[in-house]
mmCIF file of C-alpha atoms and ligand atoms in Angstrom:
data_model
loop_
_atom_site.group_PDB
_atom_site.id
_atom_site.type_symbol
_atom_site.label_atom_id
_atom_site.label_comp_id
_atom_site.label_asym_id
_atom_site.label_seq_id
_atom_site.Cartn_x
_atom_site.Cartn_y
_atom_site.Cartn_z
ATOM 1 C CA UNK A 1 0.000 0.000 0.000
ATOM 2 C CA UNK A 2 1.420 3.416 -0.884
ATOM 3 C CA UNK A 3 1.532 6.131 1.736
ATOM 4 C CA UNK A 4 -0.275 9.355 0.780
ATOM 5 C CA UNK A 5 1.847 12.459 0.356
ATOM 6 C CA UNK A 6 1.070 15.398 2.595
ATOM 7 C CA UNK A 7 1.318 18.874 1.021
ATOM 8 C CA UNK A 8 3.108 21.202 3.426
ATOM 9 C CA UNK A 9 2.404 24.918 3.895
ATOM 10 C CA UNK A 10 5.829 25.922 2.532
ATOM 11 C CA UNK A 11 5.237 24.161 -0.801
ATOM 12 C CA UNK A 12 7.327 21.073 -0.020
ATOM 13 C CA UNK A 13 5.759 17.672 0.010
ATOM 14 C CA UNK A 14 6.025 15.652 3.163
ATOM 15 C CA UNK A 15 5.913 11.895 2.785
ATOM 16 C CA UNK A 16 5.220 9.815 5.881
ATOM 17 C CA UNK A 17 7.033 6.497 6.034
ATOM 18 C CA UNK A 18 4.765 3.531 5.419
ATOM 19 C CA UNK A 19 3.433 2.017 8.583
ATOM 20 C CA UNK A 20 6.245 -0.139 9.856
ATOM 21 C CA UNK A 21 5.784 -3.873 9.680
ATOM 22 C CA UNK A 22 6.109 -5.667 12.944
ATOM 23 C CA UNK A 23 9.712 -6.750 13.175
ATOM 24 C CA UNK A 24 10.933 -10.090 14.438
ATOM 25 C CA UNK A 25 13.291 -9.860 17.429
ATOM 26 C CA UNK A 26 16.316 -10.344 15.154
ATOM 27 C CA UNK A 27 15.207 -7.335 13.138
ATOM 28 C CA UNK A 28 15.601 -4.948 16.074
ATOM 29 C CA UNK A 29 18.852 -3.349 14.901
ATOM 30 C CA UNK A 30 17.712 -3.326 11.274
ATOM 31 C CA UNK A 31 14.488 -1.598 12.206
ATOM 32 C CA UNK A 32 16.342 1.011 14.282
ATOM 33 C CA UNK A 33 18.868 1.594 11.478
ATOM 34 C CA UNK A 34 16.032 2.168 8.999
ATOM 35 C CA UNK A 35 14.265 4.567 11.385
ATOM 36 C CA UNK A 36 17.531 6.488 11.890
ATOM 37 C CA UNK A 37 17.988 6.822 8.117
ATOM 38 C CA UNK A 38 14.442 8.140 7.640
ATOM 39 C CA UNK A 39 14.803 10.471 10.647
ATOM 40 C CA UNK A 40 17.943 12.019 9.166
ATOM 41 C CA UNK A 41 16.051 12.792 5.949
ATOM 42 C CA UNK A 42 12.645 13.827 7.227
ATOM 43 C CA UNK A 43 12.768 15.864 10.378
ATOM 44 C CA UNK A 44 11.263 19.307 10.771
ATOM 45 C CA UNK A 45 12.079 22.247 12.988
ATOM 46 C CA UNK A 46 8.655 23.683 13.823
ATOM 47 C CA UNK A 47 10.196 27.043 14.761
ATOM 48 C CA UNK A 48 11.230 27.619 11.143
ATOM 49 C CA UNK A 49 8.811 25.320 9.266
ATOM 50 C CA UNK A 50 5.683 26.953 10.678
ATOM 51 C CA UNK A 51 4.774 30.589 10.185
ATOM 52 C CA UNK A 52 3.824 31.529 13.745
ATOM 53 C CA UNK A 53 3.037 35.130 12.781
ATOM 54 C CA UNK A 54 -0.078 34.206 10.741
ATOM 55 C CA UNK A 55 -3.090 35.646 12.601
ATOM 56 C CA UNK A 56 -5.529 33.035 13.933
ATOM 57 C CA UNK A 57 -9.082 33.517 12.617
ATOM 58 C CA UNK A 58 -11.429 33.475 15.667
ATOM 59 C CA UNK A 59 -14.272 32.051 13.569
ATOM 60 C CA UNK A 60 -12.356 29.104 12.141
ATOM 61 C CA UNK A 61 -12.610 25.639 13.666
ATOM 62 C CA UNK A 62 -9.410 23.824 14.621
ATOM 63 C CA UNK A 63 -11.161 20.433 14.796
ATOM 64 C CA UNK A 64 -14.185 19.236 12.800
ATOM 65 C CA UNK A 65 -17.347 20.334 14.668
ATOM 66 C CA UNK A 66 -18.514 16.765 15.298
ATOM 67 C CA UNK A 67 -15.209 16.040 17.082
ATOM 68 C CA UNK A 68 -15.781 18.747 19.717
ATOM 69 C CA UNK A 69 -16.784 17.122 23.030
ATOM 70 C CA UNK A 70 -20.060 19.055 23.400
ATOM 71 C CA UNK A 71 -21.230 18.709 19.771
ATOM 72 C CA UNK A 72 -24.928 17.842 19.596
ATOM 73 C CA UNK A 73 -25.667 18.630 23.271
ATOM 74 C CA UNK A 74 -28.066 21.359 24.524
ATOM 75 C CA UNK A 75 -25.018 23.379 25.645
ATOM 76 C CA UNK A 76 -23.626 23.275 22.101
ATOM 77 C CA UNK A 77 -26.936 24.653 20.808
ATOM 78 C CA UNK A 78 -26.698 27.529 23.296
ATOM 79 C CA UNK A 79 -23.325 28.704 21.926
ATOM 80 C CA UNK A 80 -22.797 31.251 19.140
ATOM 81 C CA UNK A 81 -20.932 30.052 16.052
ATOM 82 C CA UNK A 82 -17.792 31.925 17.170
ATOM 83 C CA UNK A 83 -17.977 30.333 20.624
ATOM 84 C CA UNK A 84 -18.234 26.890 19.022
ATOM 85 C CA UNK A 85 -15.172 27.585 16.874
ATOM 86 C CA UNK A 86 -13.312 28.833 19.953
ATOM 87 C CA UNK A 87 -14.291 25.718 21.873
ATOM 88 C CA UNK A 88 -12.758 23.577 19.106
ATOM 89 C CA UNK A 89 -9.530 25.637 19.224
ATOM 90 C CA UNK A 90 -9.311 25.349 22.999
ATOM 91 C CA UNK A 91 -10.019 21.622 22.867
ATOM 92 C CA UNK A 92 -7.092 21.239 20.459
ATOM 93 C CA UNK A 93 -4.869 23.463 22.633
ATOM 94 C CA UNK A 94 -5.816 21.408 25.694
ATOM 95 C CA UNK A 95 -4.982 18.214 23.787
ATOM 96 C CA UNK A 96 -1.627 19.797 22.902
ATOM 97 C CA UNK A 97 -1.018 20.558 26.599
ATOM 98 C CA UNK A 98 -1.785 16.941 27.506
ATOM 99 C CA UNK A 99 0.450 15.899 24.595
ATOM 100 C CA UNK A 100 3.329 17.804 26.182
ATOM 101 C CA UNK A 101 2.946 15.914 29.481
ATOM 102 C CA UNK A 102 2.750 12.559 27.661
ATOM 103 C CA UNK A 103 5.862 13.454 25.681
ATOM 104 C CA UNK A 104 7.739 14.508 28.814
ATOM 105 C CA UNK A 105 6.907 11.169 30.445
ATOM 106 C CA UNK A 106 7.967 9.330 27.296
ATOM 107 C CA UNK A 107 11.248 11.275 27.058
ATOM 108 C CA UNK A 108 11.936 10.465 30.707
ATOM 109 C CA UNK A 109 11.276 6.758 30.065
ATOM 110 C CA UNK A 110 13.353 6.693 26.870
ATOM 111 C CA UNK A 111 16.322 8.311 28.580
ATOM 112 C CA UNK A 112 16.162 5.678 31.345
ATOM 113 C CA UNK A 113 15.882 2.995 28.650
ATOM 114 C CA UNK A 114 19.070 4.307 27.000
ATOM 115 C CA UNK A 115 20.761 4.516 30.392
ATOM 116 C CA UNK A 116 20.389 0.752 30.741
ATOM 117 C CA UNK A 117 21.253 -0.027 27.112
ATOM 118 C CA UNK A 118 24.415 -0.171 25.027
ATOM 119 C CA UNK A 119 24.568 3.234 23.364
ATOM 120 C CA UNK A 120 26.592 1.858 20.463
ATOM 121 C CA UNK A 121 23.446 -0.012 19.313
ATOM 122 C CA UNK A 122 21.205 1.565 16.692
ATOM 123 C CA UNK A 123 18.323 0.721 18.994
ATOM 124 C CA UNK A 124 19.615 3.049 21.731
ATOM 125 C CA UNK A 125 20.611 5.715 19.216
ATOM 126 C CA UNK A 126 17.122 5.725 17.781
ATOM 127 C CA UNK A 127 15.682 6.164 21.295
ATOM 128 C CA UNK A 128 17.805 9.322 21.622
ATOM 129 C CA UNK A 129 16.625 10.484 18.196
ATOM 130 C CA UNK A 130 13.040 10.041 19.344
ATOM 131 C CA UNK A 131 13.768 12.136 22.438
ATOM 132 C CA UNK A 132 15.032 14.882 20.103
ATOM 133 C CA UNK A 133 11.803 14.645 18.046
ATOM 134 C CA UNK A 134 9.666 14.880 21.175
ATOM 135 C CA UNK A 135 11.625 17.914 22.430
ATOM 136 C CA UNK A 136 10.716 19.748 19.228
ATOM 137 C CA UNK A 137 7.091 18.579 19.439
ATOM 138 C CA UNK A 138 6.637 19.799 22.999
ATOM 139 C CA UNK A 139 7.952 23.241 22.045
ATOM 140 C CA UNK A 140 5.671 23.197 18.976
ATOM 141 C CA UNK A 141 2.609 22.356 21.093
ATOM 142 C CA UNK A 142 3.499 25.077 23.590
ATOM 143 C CA UNK A 143 3.838 27.589 20.751
ATOM 144 C CA UNK A 144 0.428 26.516 19.444
ATOM 145 C CA UNK A 145 -1.118 27.154 22.856
ATOM 146 C CA UNK A 146 0.452 30.630 22.974
ATOM 147 C CA UNK A 147 -0.619 31.454 19.402
ATOM 148 C CA UNK A 148 -4.240 30.555 20.122
ATOM 149 C CA UNK A 149 -4.365 32.426 23.419
ATOM 150 C CA UNK A 150 -4.811 29.291 25.505
ATOM 151 C CA UNK A 151 -3.705 29.986 29.083
ATOM 152 C CA UNK A 152 -0.568 28.203 30.215
ATOM 153 C CA UNK A 153 -1.330 24.796 31.613
ATOM 154 C CA UNK A 154 0.278 22.779 34.344
ATOM 155 C CA UNK A 155 -0.067 19.025 34.662
ATOM 156 C CA UNK A 156 -3.212 17.970 36.522
ATOM 157 C CA UNK A 157 -3.164 15.801 39.629
ATOM 158 C CA UNK A 158 -4.055 12.879 37.348
ATOM 159 C CA UNK A 159 -0.932 13.534 35.225
ATOM 160 C CA UNK A 160 1.228 13.792 38.340
ATOM 161 C CA UNK A 161 -0.103 10.402 39.471
ATOM 162 C CA UNK A 162 0.761 8.915 36.084
ATOM 163 C CA UNK A 163 4.275 10.288 36.373
ATOM 164 C CA UNK A 164 4.618 8.915 39.916
ATOM 165 C CA UNK A 165 3.413 5.518 38.674
ATOM 166 C CA UNK A 166 6.039 5.580 35.937
ATOM 167 C CA UNK A 167 8.810 6.511 38.382
ATOM 168 C CA UNK A 168 7.670 3.863 40.820
ATOM 169 C CA UNK A 169 7.568 0.968 38.389
ATOM 170 C CA UNK A 170 10.154 2.179 35.874
ATOM 171 C CA UNK A 171 8.508 -0.234 33.446
ATOM 172 C CA UNK A 172 9.867 0.180 29.925
ATOM 173 C CA UNK A 173 7.291 -2.209 28.472
ATOM 174 C CA UNK A 174 4.422 -0.161 29.915
ATOM 175 C CA UNK A 175 6.084 3.001 28.598
ATOM 176 C CA UNK A 176 6.012 1.596 25.052
ATOM 177 C CA UNK A 177 2.370 0.488 25.391
ATOM 178 C CA UNK A 178 1.265 3.856 26.821
ATOM 179 C CA UNK A 179 3.139 5.644 24.027
ATOM 180 C CA UNK A 180 1.482 3.501 21.341
ATOM 181 C CA UNK A 181 -1.948 4.314 22.751
ATOM 182 C CA UNK A 182 -1.328 8.088 22.930
ATOM 183 C CA UNK A 183 0.467 8.230 19.577
ATOM 184 C CA UNK A 184 -2.169 6.235 17.632
ATOM 185 C CA UNK A 185 -4.991 8.227 19.252
ATOM 186 C CA UNK A 186 -3.372 11.561 18.337
ATOM 187 C CA UNK A 187 -2.457 10.251 14.894
ATOM 188 C CA UNK A 188 -6.106 9.463 14.091
ATOM 189 C CA UNK A 189 -7.200 12.936 15.205
ATOM 190 C CA UNK A 190 -4.427 14.716 13.310
ATOM 191 C CA UNK A 191 -4.963 12.771 10.073
ATOM 192 C CA UNK A 192 -8.579 13.998 10.091
ATOM 193 C CA UNK A 193 -7.303 17.559 10.551
ATOM 194 C CA UNK A 194 -4.858 17.221 7.638
ATOM 195 C CA UNK A 195 -7.622 15.953 5.342
ATOM 196 C CA UNK A 196 -10.040 18.802 6.182
ATOM 197 C CA UNK A 197 -8.854 22.014 4.518
ATOM 198 C CA UNK A 198 -11.680 24.067 6.053
ATOM 199 C CA UNK A 199 -9.833 23.878 9.396
ATOM 200 C CA UNK A 200 -7.405 26.399 10.913
ATOM 201 C CA UNK A 201 -4.106 26.323 8.927
ATOM 202 C CA UNK A 202 -1.908 26.684 12.033
ATOM 203 C CA UNK A 203 -3.359 23.582 13.693
ATOM 204 C CA UNK A 204 -3.014 21.661 10.424
ATOM 205 C CA UNK A 205 0.659 22.644 10.053
ATOM 206 C CA UNK A 206 1.334 21.322 13.549
ATOM 207 C CA UNK A 207 -0.584 18.131 12.697
ATOM 208 C CA UNK A 208 1.436 17.519 9.488
ATOM 209 C CA UNK A 209 4.812 17.628 11.213
ATOM 210 C CA UNK A 210 3.567 15.536 14.099
ATOM 211 C CA UNK A 211 1.958 12.804 11.982
ATOM 212 C CA UNK A 212 5.140 12.308 9.938
ATOM 213 C CA UNK A 213 7.533 12.097 12.858
ATOM 214 C CA UNK A 214 5.190 10.040 15.032
ATOM 215 C CA UNK A 215 4.818 7.320 12.402
ATOM 216 C CA UNK A 216 8.468 6.464 13.132
ATOM 217 C CA UNK A 217 7.852 6.404 16.875
ATOM 218 C CA UNK A 218 4.990 3.971 16.378
ATOM 219 C CA UNK A 219 7.233 1.862 14.113
ATOM 220 C CA UNK A 220 9.798 1.733 16.945
ATOM 221 C CA UNK A 221 7.423 1.031 19.837
ATOM 222 C CA UNK A 222 5.233 -1.672 18.269
ATOM 223 C CA UNK A 223 7.883 -4.350 17.598
ATOM 224 C CA UNK A 224 9.467 -3.529 20.959
ATOM 225 C CA UNK A 225 6.171 -4.108 22.769
ATOM 226 C CA UNK A 226 5.567 -7.283 20.782
ATOM 227 C CA UNK A 227 9.025 -8.620 21.682
ATOM 228 C CA UNK A 228 8.650 -7.828 25.384
ATOM 229 C CA UNK A 229 5.066 -9.142 25.577
ATOM 230 C CA UNK A 230 6.154 -12.471 24.077
ATOM 231 C CA UNK A 231 8.609 -12.964 26.961
ATOM 232 C CA UNK A 232 6.239 -11.932 29.740
ATOM 233 C CA UNK A 233 4.953 -14.500 32.261
ATOM 234 C CA UNK A 234 1.220 -15.158 32.541
ATOM 235 C CA UNK A 235 0.820 -13.489 35.984
ATOM 236 C CA UNK A 236 2.695 -10.379 34.788
ATOM 237 C CA UNK A 237 0.551 -10.273 31.658
ATOM 238 C CA UNK A 238 -2.620 -10.278 33.765
ATOM 239 C CA UNK A 239 -1.307 -7.336 35.799
ATOM 240 C CA UNK A 240 -0.065 -5.534 32.676
ATOM 241 C CA UNK A 241 -3.518 -5.743 31.036
ATOM 242 C CA UNK A 242 -5.128 -4.062 34.024
ATOM 243 C CA UNK A 243 -2.553 -1.317 34.427
ATOM 244 C CA UNK A 244 -2.622 -0.445 30.721
ATOM 245 C CA UNK A 245 -6.417 -0.175 30.870
ATOM 246 C CA UNK A 246 -6.130 2.429 33.632
ATOM 247 C CA UNK A 247 -3.337 4.273 31.820
ATOM 248 C CA UNK A 248 -5.386 4.473 28.585
ATOM 249 C CA UNK A 249 -8.460 5.714 30.476
ATOM 250 C CA UNK A 250 -6.388 8.395 32.195
ATOM 251 C CA UNK A 251 -4.629 9.490 29.035
ATOM 252 C CA UNK A 252 -7.981 9.943 27.290
ATOM 253 C CA UNK A 253 -9.524 11.795 30.231
ATOM 254 C CA UNK A 254 -6.559 14.157 30.320
ATOM 255 C CA UNK A 255 -7.008 15.621 26.851
ATOM 256 C CA UNK A 256 -9.865 17.966 27.802
ATOM 257 C CA UNK A 257 -8.968 20.257 30.669
ATOM 258 C CA UNK A 258 -12.068 21.681 32.440
ATOM 259 C CA UNK A 259 -10.841 25.215 31.700
ATOM 260 C CA UNK A 260 -11.756 24.582 28.048
ATOM 261 C CA UNK A 261 -15.410 24.870 29.123
ATOM 262 C CA UNK A 262 -14.819 27.740 31.546
ATOM 263 C CA UNK A 263 -13.172 29.743 28.728
ATOM 264 C CA UNK A 264 -16.411 29.389 26.741
ATOM 265 C CA UNK A 265 -18.359 30.786 29.717
ATOM 266 C CA UNK A 266 -19.810 27.366 30.611
ATOM 267 C CA UNK A 267 -19.959 25.645 33.964
ATOM 268 C CA UNK A 268 -17.094 23.105 33.722
ATOM 269 C CA UNK A 269 -18.872 20.449 35.834
ATOM 270 C CA UNK A 270 -22.092 20.518 33.799
ATOM 271 C CA UNK A 271 -20.174 20.613 30.535
ATOM 272 C CA UNK A 272 -17.921 17.732 31.586
ATOM 273 C CA UNK A 273 -20.951 15.635 32.595
ATOM 274 C CA UNK A 274 -22.659 16.285 29.264
ATOM 275 C CA UNK A 275 -19.483 15.528 27.303
ATOM 276 C CA UNK A 276 -18.962 12.181 29.071
ATOM 277 C CA UNK A 277 -22.502 11.091 28.176
ATOM 278 C CA UNK A 278 -22.396 12.582 24.658
ATOM 279 C CA UNK A 279 -22.743 9.765 22.064
ATOM 280 C CA UNK A 280 -20.784 11.813 19.471
ATOM 281 C CA UNK A 281 -17.857 12.252 21.836
ATOM 282 C CA UNK A 282 -17.966 8.575 22.841
ATOM 283 C CA UNK A 283 -17.917 7.593 19.177
ATOM 284 C CA UNK A 284 -14.983 9.953 18.575
ATOM 285 C CA UNK A 285 -12.909 8.361 21.334
ATOM 286 C CA UNK A 286 -13.703 4.876 20.059
ATOM 287 C CA UNK A 287 -12.701 5.813 16.513
ATOM 288 C CA UNK A 288 -9.478 7.550 17.523
ATOM 289 C CA UNK A 289 -8.525 4.593 19.753
ATOM 290 C CA UNK A 290 -9.322 1.984 17.087
ATOM 291 C CA UNK A 291 -5.808 1.377 15.734
ATOM 292 C CA UNK A 292 -4.209 1.030 19.160
ATOM 293 C CA UNK A 293 -7.053 -1.204 20.352
ATOM 294 C CA UNK A 294 -6.688 -3.377 17.233
ATOM 295 C CA UNK A 295 -2.963 -3.807 17.862
ATOM 296 C CA UNK A 296 -3.389 -4.592 21.560
ATOM 297 C CA UNK A 297 -6.164 -7.078 20.761
ATOM 298 C CA UNK A 298 -4.003 -8.801 18.155
ATOM 299 C CA UNK A 299 -1.249 -9.280 20.738
ATOM 300 C CA UNK A 300 -3.699 -10.392 23.438
ATOM 301 C CA UNK A 301 -3.022 -7.365 25.650
ATOM 302 C CA UNK A 302 -6.716 -6.587 25.377
ATOM 303 C CA UNK A 303 -8.630 -9.796 26.062
ATOM 304 C CA UNK A 304 -11.963 -10.799 27.599
ATOM 305 C CA UNK A 305 -10.742 -9.860 31.091
ATOM 306 C CA UNK A 306 -10.344 -6.157 30.275
ATOM 307 C CA UNK A 307 -12.640 -5.655 27.270
ATOM 308 C CA UNK A 308 -15.576 -4.515 29.449
ATOM 309 C CA UNK A 309 -13.403 -1.793 31.041
ATOM 310 C CA UNK A 310 -12.203 -0.561 27.614
ATOM 311 C CA UNK A 311 -15.864 -0.506 26.511
ATOM 312 C CA UNK A 312 -16.968 1.456 29.576
ATOM 313 C CA UNK A 313 -14.304 4.044 28.769
ATOM 314 C CA UNK A 314 -15.700 4.272 25.196
ATOM 315 C CA UNK A 315 -12.359 3.140 23.828
ATOM 316 C CA UNK A 316 -13.798 0.018 22.224
HETATM 317 FE FE1 FE2 B 1 5.303 13.865 19.626
HETATM 318 FE FE1 FE2 B 2 6.095 10.255 19.757
#
């Protein structure tokens, strides 16, 4: 299958690498060497690639309307068209803020992974390359928040708990699984943004760079998770399934900060309650989670013991 080209705002054409095939354990160095070669060719500095001076149109949506958490609810009907557009921009900015915290956790985990590895391997060198990608992404997301007037965000208590969990267990396998979930979820959202040229150009420029570089991260994490899962004992697998379910629920809950609703003049509690019960928003989460869920199901990480919990979270 050929990978579609992505026209970039500066006239160049960006070509994402084809979705990586799952590598056998012996392919680990080969896979890393390939990812390093592609990284050297296709990496983007968002500070120079994106024109941050372009004014942001307050009436333009950043996400398709039906992907905004309140779409179709009575509260949505009560908003003016500009307020709805603003809500979509703030939802994207809030997702970017959550993205920064996920990336910081991932960078932390990758650095520890390298610390325990042989740095002369391509595998370890690619991990460092991924850290460099994520550094640029986090700055890019922060710049997006500033450009759209989204107030600075600090990690929530939920994010702090996730980070404490990671420090406590220092579990590289869980780090790869959590990264796959967050990266596939974001990838699905951003591919929709790239396809829809009625959306805000700034958000779409951010999405283009992110989709291209993240496809490599997914191609690194998937075979690594597969390799580690194959060696895991049955009792550890049972525990791993449960912990990943909680991590995925928390990652999804984190993407909409309550201040998104407050900024639109809505009561955050009421809005949050409506969003949670909103069938459009449930459907959106299920669709964006589909690729990660498919991969986890194929490996047996999602099985009958945790399927009901993934369903309750609208991730399946
Ligand atoms: Fe990223
Ligand atoms: Fe990534």
